[in-house]
PDB file of C-alpha atoms in Angstrom:
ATOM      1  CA  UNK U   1      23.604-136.891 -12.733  1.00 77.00           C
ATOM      2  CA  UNK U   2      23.818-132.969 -13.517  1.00 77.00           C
ATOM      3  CA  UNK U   3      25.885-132.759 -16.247  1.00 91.00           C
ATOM      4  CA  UNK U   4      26.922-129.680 -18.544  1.00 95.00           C
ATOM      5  CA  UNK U   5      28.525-131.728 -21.348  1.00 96.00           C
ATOM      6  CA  UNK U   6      30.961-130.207 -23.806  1.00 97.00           C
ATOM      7  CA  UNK U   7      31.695-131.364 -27.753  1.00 97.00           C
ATOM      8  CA  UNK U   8      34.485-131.357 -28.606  1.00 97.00           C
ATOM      9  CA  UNK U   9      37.025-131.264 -25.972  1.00 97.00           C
ATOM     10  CA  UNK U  10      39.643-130.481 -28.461  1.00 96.00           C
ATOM     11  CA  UNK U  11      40.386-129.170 -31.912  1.00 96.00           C
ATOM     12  CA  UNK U  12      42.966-128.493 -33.833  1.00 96.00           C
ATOM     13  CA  UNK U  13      41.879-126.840 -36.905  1.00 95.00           C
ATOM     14  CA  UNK U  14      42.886-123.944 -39.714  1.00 95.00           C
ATOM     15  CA  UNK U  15      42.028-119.991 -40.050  1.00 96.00           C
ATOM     16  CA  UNK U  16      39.056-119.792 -41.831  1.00 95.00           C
ATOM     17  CA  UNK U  17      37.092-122.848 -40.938  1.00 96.00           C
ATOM     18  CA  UNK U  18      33.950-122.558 -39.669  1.00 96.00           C
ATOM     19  CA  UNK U  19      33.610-124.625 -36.355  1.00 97.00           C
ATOM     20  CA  UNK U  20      30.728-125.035 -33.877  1.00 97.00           C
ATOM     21  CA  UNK U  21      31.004-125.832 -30.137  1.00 98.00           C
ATOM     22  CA  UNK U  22      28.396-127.711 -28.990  1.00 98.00           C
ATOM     23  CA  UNK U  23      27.187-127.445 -24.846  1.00 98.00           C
ATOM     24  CA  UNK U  24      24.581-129.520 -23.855  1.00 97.00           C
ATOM     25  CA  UNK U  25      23.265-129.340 -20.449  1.00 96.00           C
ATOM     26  CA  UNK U  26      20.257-132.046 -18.449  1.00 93.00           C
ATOM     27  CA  UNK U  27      19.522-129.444 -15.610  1.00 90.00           C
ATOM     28  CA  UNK U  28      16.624-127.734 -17.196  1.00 91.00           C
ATOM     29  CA  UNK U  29      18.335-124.406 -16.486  1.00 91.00           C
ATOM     30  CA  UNK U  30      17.536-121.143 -18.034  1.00 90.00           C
ATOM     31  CA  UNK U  31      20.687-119.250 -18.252  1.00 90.00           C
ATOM     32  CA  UNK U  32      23.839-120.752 -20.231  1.00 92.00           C
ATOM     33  CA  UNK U  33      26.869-118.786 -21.134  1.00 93.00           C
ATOM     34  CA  UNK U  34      30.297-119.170 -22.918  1.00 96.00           C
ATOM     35  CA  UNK U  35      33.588-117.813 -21.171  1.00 96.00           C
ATOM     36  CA  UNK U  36      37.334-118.311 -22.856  1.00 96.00           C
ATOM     37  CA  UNK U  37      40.404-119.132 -20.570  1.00 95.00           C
ATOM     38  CA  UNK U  38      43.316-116.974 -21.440  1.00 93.00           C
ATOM     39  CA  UNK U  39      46.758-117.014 -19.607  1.00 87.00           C
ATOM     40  CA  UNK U  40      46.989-113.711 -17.737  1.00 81.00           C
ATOM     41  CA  UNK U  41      43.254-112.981 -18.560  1.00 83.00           C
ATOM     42  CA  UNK U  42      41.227-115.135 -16.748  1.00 85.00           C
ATOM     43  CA  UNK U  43      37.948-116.487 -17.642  1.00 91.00           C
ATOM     44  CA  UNK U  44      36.014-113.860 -19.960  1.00 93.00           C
ATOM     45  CA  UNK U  45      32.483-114.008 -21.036  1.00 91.00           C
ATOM     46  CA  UNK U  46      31.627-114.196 -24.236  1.00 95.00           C
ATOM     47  CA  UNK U  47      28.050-114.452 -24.839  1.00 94.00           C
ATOM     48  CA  UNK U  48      25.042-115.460 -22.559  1.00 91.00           C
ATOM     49  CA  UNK U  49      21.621-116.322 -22.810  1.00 92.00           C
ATOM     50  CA  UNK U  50      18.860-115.809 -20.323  1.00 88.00           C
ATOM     51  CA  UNK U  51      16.129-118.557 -22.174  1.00 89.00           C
ATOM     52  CA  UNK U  52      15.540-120.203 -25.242  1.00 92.00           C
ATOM     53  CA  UNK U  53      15.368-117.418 -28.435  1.00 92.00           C
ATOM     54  CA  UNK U  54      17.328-115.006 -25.568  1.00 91.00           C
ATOM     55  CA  UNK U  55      20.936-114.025 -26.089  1.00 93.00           C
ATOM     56  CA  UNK U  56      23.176-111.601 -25.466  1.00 90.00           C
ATOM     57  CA  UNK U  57      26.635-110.241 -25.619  1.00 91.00           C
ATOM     58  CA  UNK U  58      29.312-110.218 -23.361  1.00 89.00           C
ATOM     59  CA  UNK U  59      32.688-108.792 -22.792  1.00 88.00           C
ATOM     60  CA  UNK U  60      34.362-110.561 -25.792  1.00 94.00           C
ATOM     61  CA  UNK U  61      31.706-111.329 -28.473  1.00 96.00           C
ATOM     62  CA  UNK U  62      33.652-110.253 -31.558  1.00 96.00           C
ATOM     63  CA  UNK U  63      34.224-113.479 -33.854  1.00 97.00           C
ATOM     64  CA  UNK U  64      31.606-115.721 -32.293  1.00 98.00           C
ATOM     65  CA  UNK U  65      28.060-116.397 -32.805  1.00 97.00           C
ATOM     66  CA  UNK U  66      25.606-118.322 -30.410  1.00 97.00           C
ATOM     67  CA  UNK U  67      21.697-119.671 -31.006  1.00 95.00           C
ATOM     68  CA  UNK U  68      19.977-120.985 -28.006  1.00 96.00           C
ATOM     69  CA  UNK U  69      16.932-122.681 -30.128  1.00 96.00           C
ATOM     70  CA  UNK U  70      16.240-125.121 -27.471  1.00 96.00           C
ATOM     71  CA  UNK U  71      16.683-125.012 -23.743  1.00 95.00           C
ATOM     72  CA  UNK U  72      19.052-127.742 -23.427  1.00 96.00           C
ATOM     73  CA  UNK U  73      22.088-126.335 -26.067  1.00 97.00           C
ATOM     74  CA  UNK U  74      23.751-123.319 -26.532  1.00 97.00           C
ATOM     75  CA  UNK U  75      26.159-124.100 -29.308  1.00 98.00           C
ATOM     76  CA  UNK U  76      29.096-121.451 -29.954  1.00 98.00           C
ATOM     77  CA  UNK U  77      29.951-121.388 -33.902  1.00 98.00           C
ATOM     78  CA  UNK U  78      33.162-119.694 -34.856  1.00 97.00           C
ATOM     79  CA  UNK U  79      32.429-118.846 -38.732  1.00 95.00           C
ATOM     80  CA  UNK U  80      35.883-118.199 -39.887  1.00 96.00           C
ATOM     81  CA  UNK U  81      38.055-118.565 -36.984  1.00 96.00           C
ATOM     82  CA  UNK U  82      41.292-116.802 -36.723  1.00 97.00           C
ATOM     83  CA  UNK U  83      44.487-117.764 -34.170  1.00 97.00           C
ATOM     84  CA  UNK U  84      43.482-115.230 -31.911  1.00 96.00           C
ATOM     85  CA  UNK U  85      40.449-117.273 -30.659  1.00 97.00           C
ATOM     86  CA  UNK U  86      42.797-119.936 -29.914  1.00 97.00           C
ATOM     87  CA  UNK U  87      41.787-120.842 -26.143  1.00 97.00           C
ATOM     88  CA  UNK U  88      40.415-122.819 -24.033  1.00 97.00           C
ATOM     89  CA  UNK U  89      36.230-122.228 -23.595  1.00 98.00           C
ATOM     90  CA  UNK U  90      33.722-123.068 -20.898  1.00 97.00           C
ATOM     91  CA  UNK U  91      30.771-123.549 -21.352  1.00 96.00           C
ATOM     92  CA  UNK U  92      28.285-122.568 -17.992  1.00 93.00           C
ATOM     93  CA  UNK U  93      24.668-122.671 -16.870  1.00 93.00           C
ATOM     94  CA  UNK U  94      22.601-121.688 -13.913  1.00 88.00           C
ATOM     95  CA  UNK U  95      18.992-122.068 -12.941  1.00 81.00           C
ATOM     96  CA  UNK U  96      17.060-118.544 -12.779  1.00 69.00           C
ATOM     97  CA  UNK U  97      18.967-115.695 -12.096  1.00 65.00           C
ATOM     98  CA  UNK U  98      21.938-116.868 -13.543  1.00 64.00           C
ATOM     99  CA  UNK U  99      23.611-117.924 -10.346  1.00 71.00           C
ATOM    100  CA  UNK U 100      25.845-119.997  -9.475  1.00 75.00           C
ATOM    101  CA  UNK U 101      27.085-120.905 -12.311  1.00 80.00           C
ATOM    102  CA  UNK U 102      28.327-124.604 -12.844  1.00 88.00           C
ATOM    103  CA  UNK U 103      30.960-125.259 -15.766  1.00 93.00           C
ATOM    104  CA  UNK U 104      31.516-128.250 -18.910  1.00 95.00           C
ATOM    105  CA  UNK U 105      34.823-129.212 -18.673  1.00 95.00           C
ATOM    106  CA  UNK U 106      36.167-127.381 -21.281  1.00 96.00           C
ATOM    107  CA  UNK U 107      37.004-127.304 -24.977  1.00 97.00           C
ATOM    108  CA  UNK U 108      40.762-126.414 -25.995  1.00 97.00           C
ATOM    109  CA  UNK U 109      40.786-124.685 -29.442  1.00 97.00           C
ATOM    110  CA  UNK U 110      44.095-124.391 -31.434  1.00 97.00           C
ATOM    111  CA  UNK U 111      42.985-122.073 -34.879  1.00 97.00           C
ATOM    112  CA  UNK U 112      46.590-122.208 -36.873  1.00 95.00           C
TER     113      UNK U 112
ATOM    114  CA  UNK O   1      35.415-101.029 -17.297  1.00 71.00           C
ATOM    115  CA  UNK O   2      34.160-103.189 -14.331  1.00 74.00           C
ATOM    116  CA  UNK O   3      36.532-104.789 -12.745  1.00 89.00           C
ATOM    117  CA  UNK O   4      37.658-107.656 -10.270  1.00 93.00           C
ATOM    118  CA  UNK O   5      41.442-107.602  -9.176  1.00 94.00           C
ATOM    119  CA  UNK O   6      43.479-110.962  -7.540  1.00 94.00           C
ATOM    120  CA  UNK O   7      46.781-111.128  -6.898  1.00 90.00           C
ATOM    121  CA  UNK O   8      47.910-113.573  -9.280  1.00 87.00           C
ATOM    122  CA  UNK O   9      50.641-115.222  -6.737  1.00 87.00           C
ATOM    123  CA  UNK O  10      51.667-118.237  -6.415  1.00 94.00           C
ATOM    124  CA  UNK O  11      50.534-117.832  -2.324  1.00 96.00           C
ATOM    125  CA  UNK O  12      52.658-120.152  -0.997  1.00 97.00           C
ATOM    126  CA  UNK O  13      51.332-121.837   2.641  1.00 97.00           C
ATOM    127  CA  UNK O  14      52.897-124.861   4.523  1.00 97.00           C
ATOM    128  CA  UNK O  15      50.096-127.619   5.391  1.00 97.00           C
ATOM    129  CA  UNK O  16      48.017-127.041   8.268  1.00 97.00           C
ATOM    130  CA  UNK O  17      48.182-123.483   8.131  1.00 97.00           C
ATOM    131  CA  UNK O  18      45.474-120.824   6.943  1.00 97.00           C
ATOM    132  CA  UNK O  19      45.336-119.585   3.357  1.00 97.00           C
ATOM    133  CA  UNK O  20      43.906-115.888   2.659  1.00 97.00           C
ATOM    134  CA  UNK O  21      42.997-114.832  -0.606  1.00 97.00           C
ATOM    135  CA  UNK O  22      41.588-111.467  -1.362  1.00 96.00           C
ATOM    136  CA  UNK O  23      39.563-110.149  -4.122  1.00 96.00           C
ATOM    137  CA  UNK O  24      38.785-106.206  -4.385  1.00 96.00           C
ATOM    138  CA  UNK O  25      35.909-105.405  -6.718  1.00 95.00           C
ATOM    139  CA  UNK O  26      34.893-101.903  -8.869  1.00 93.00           C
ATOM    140  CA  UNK O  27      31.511-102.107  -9.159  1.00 89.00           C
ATOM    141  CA  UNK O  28      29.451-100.863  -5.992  1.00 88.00           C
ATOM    142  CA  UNK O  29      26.681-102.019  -7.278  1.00 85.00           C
ATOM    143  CA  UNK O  30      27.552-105.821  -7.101  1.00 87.00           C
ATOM    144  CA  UNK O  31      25.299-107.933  -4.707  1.00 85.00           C
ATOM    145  CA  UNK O  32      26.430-111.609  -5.619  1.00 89.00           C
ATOM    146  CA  UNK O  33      29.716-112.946  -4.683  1.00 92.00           C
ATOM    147  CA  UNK O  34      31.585-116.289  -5.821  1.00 93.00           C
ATOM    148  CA  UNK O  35      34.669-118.013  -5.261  1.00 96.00           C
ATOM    149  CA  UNK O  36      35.554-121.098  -7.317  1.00 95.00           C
ATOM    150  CA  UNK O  37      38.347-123.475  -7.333  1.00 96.00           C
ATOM    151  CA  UNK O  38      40.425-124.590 -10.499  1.00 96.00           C
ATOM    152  CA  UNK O  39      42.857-127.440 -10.554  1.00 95.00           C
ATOM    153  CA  UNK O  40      45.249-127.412 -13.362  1.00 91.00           C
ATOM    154  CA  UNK O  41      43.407-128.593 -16.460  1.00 88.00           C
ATOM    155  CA  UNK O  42      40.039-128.871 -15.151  1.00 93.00           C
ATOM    156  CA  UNK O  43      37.002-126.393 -15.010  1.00 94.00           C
ATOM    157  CA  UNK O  44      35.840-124.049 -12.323  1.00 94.00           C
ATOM    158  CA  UNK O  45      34.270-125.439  -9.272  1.00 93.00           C
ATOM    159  CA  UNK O  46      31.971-123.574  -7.187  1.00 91.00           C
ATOM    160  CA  UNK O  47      33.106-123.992  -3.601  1.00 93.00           C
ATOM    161  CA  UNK O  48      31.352-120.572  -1.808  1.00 92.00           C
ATOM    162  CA  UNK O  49      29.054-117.895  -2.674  1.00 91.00           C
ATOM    163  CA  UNK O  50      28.012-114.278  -0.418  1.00 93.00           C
ATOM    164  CA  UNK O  51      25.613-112.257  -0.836  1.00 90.00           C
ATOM    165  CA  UNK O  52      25.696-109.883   2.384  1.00 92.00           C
ATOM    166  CA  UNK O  53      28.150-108.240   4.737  1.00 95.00           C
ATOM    167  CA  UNK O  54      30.244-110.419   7.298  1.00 96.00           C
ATOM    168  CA  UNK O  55      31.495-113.856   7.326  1.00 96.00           C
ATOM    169  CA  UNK O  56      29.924-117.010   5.656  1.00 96.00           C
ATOM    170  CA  UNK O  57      31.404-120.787   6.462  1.00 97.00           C
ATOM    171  CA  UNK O  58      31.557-124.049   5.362  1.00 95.00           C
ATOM    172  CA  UNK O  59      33.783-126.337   6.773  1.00 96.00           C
ATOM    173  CA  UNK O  60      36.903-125.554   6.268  1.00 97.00           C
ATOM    174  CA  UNK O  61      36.569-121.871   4.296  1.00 97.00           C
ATOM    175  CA  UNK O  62      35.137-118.681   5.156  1.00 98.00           C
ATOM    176  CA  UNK O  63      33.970-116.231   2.696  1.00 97.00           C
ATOM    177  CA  UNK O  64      34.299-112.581   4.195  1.00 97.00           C
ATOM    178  CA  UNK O  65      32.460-109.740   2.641  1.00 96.00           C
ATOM    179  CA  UNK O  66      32.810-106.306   2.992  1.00 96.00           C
ATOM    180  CA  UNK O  67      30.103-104.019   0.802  1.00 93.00           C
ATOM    181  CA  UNK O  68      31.987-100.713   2.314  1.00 94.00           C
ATOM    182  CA  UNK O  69      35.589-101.507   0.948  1.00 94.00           C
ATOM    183  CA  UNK O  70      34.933-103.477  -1.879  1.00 95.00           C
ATOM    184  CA  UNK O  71      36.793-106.374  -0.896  1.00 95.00           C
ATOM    185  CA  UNK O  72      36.231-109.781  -0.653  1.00 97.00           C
ATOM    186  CA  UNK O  73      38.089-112.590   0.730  1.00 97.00           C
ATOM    187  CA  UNK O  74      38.619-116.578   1.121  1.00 98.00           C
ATOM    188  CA  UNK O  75      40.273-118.129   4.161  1.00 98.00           C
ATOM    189  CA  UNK O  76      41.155-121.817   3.993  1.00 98.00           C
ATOM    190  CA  UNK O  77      41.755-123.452   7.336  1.00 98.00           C
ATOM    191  CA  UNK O  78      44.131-125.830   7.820  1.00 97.00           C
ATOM    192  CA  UNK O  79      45.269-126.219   4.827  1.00 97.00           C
ATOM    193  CA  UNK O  80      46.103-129.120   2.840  1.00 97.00           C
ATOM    194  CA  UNK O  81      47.477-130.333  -0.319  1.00 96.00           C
ATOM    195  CA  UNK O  82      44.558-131.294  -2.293  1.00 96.00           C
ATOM    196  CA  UNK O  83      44.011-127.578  -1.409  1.00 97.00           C
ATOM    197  CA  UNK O  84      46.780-126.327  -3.945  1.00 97.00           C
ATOM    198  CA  UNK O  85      44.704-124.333  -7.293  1.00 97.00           C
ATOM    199  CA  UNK O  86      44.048-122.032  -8.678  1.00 96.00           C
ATOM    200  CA  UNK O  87      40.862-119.738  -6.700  1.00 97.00           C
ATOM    201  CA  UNK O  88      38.840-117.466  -9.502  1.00 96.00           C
ATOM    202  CA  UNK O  89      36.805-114.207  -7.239  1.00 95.00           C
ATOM    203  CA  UNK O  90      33.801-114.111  -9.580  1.00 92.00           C
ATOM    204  CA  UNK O  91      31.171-110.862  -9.001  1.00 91.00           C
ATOM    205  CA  UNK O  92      27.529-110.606 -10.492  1.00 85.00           C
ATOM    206  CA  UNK O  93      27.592-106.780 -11.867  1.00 75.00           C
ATOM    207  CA  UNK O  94      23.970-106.760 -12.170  1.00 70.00           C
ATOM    208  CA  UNK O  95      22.944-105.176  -9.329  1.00 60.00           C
ATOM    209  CA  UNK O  96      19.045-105.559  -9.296  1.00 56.00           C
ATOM    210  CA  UNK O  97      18.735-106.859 -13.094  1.00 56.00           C
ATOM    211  CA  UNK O  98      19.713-110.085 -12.127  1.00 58.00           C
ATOM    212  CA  UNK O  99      20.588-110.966 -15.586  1.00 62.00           C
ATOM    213  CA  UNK O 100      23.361-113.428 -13.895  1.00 66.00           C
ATOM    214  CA  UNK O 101      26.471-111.616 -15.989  1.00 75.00           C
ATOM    215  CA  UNK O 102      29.676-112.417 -13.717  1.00 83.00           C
ATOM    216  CA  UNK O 103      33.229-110.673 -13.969  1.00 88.00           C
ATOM    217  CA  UNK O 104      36.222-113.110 -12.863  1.00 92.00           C
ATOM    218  CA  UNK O 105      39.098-112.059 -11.454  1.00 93.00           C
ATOM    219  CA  UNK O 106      42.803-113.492 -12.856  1.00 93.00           C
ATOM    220  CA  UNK O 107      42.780-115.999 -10.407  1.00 94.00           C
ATOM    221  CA  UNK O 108      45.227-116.561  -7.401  1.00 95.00           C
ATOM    222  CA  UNK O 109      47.267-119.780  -7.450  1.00 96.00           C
ATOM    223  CA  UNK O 110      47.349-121.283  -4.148  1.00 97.00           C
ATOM    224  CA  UNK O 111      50.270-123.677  -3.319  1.00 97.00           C
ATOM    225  CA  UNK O 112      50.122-126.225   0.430  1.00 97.00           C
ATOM    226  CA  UNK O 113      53.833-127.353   0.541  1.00 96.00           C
ATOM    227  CA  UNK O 114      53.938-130.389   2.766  1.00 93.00           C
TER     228      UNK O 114
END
């Protein structure tokens, strides 16, 4: 089954420490990217990568950092996360081209 | 700033009847176009994608397309519960470099009152 698989899928946690996001995905697809869910703001893309060793930013990179190392992951690491980046983030790959893209289910972040 | 507009709603429809949800777009360069589906508390779900001018169905929806105005739209026929969610207009603002980088609109919630 094709499965983009999000860890955890929530977390309650304090300003300041550092957190990773993992997103795991079995569909042998190049592109992955990371979106967060805001009320009012809709889904907004936070970094992406295009292959393994290939990343880039997106529209709201500021306080995150991503690694794609291997083709299957694309862990988002939050290195001294502040209540701002409280959310809820999706994790989303495609094959090449980078479209469609098909979701995780989602990982609900509360920094206090 | 690129930009995809929705009105937020709620679009309210009784069951059985058609649902239209629009989407306007900034970028004149965008060539992909998605529309995904989001029930409370769950992720996106692709339910139709156009890439050219005119209409594009699948059962039950039509995706409409229009390059010239910038606009975009989902119809639901017949319209049922099940059908109430939230619809996210995505656009690829890549033109040609196909580096698959999508804006989302807001999202329009759609409600099918029984």
């Amino acid at each position: 089954e094709a499965q983009v698989t999000q860890n955890p899928r929530y977390l309650i946690t304090v300003t300041g420490k550092k957190l990773t996001v993992t997103c795991s995905q079995n569909m042998n697809h190049e592109y992955m990217s990371w979106y967060r869910q805001d009320p009012g703001l809709g889904l907004r893309q936070i970094y992406y990568s295009m292959n393994v060793e290939v990343t880039d930013k997106g529209d709201v990179p500021e306080g995150y950092k991503v690694s794609r190392k291997e083709k299957r992951n694309f862990p988002l690491i939050l290195e001294s996360p502040s209540p701002n980046q409280t959310s809820l983030y999706f994790c989303a790959t495609a094959d090449r081209g980078g479209q469609p893209q098909h979701f995780g289910d989602g990982t609900r972040l509360s920094i206090l | 700033q690129k930009e995809v507009e929705q009105n937020s709603g709620p679009l309210s429809v009784p069951e059985g009847a058609i649902a239209s949800l629009n989407c306007t777009y900034s970028d004149r360069g965008s060539q992909s176009f998605f529309w995904y589906r989001q029930y409370s508390g769950k992720s996106p779900e692709l339910i139709m994608s156009i890439y050219s001018n005119g209409d594009k169905e699948d059962g039950r929806f039509t995706a409409q397309l229009n390059k010239a105005s910038q606009y975009v739209s989902l119809l639901i026929r017949d319209s049922q519960p099940s059908d109430s969610a939230t619809y996210l207009c995505a656009v690829n603002t890549d033109g040609s470099s196909n580096t698959g980088k999508l804006i989302f609109g807001q999202g329009t919630t759609l409600q099918v009152k029984p």
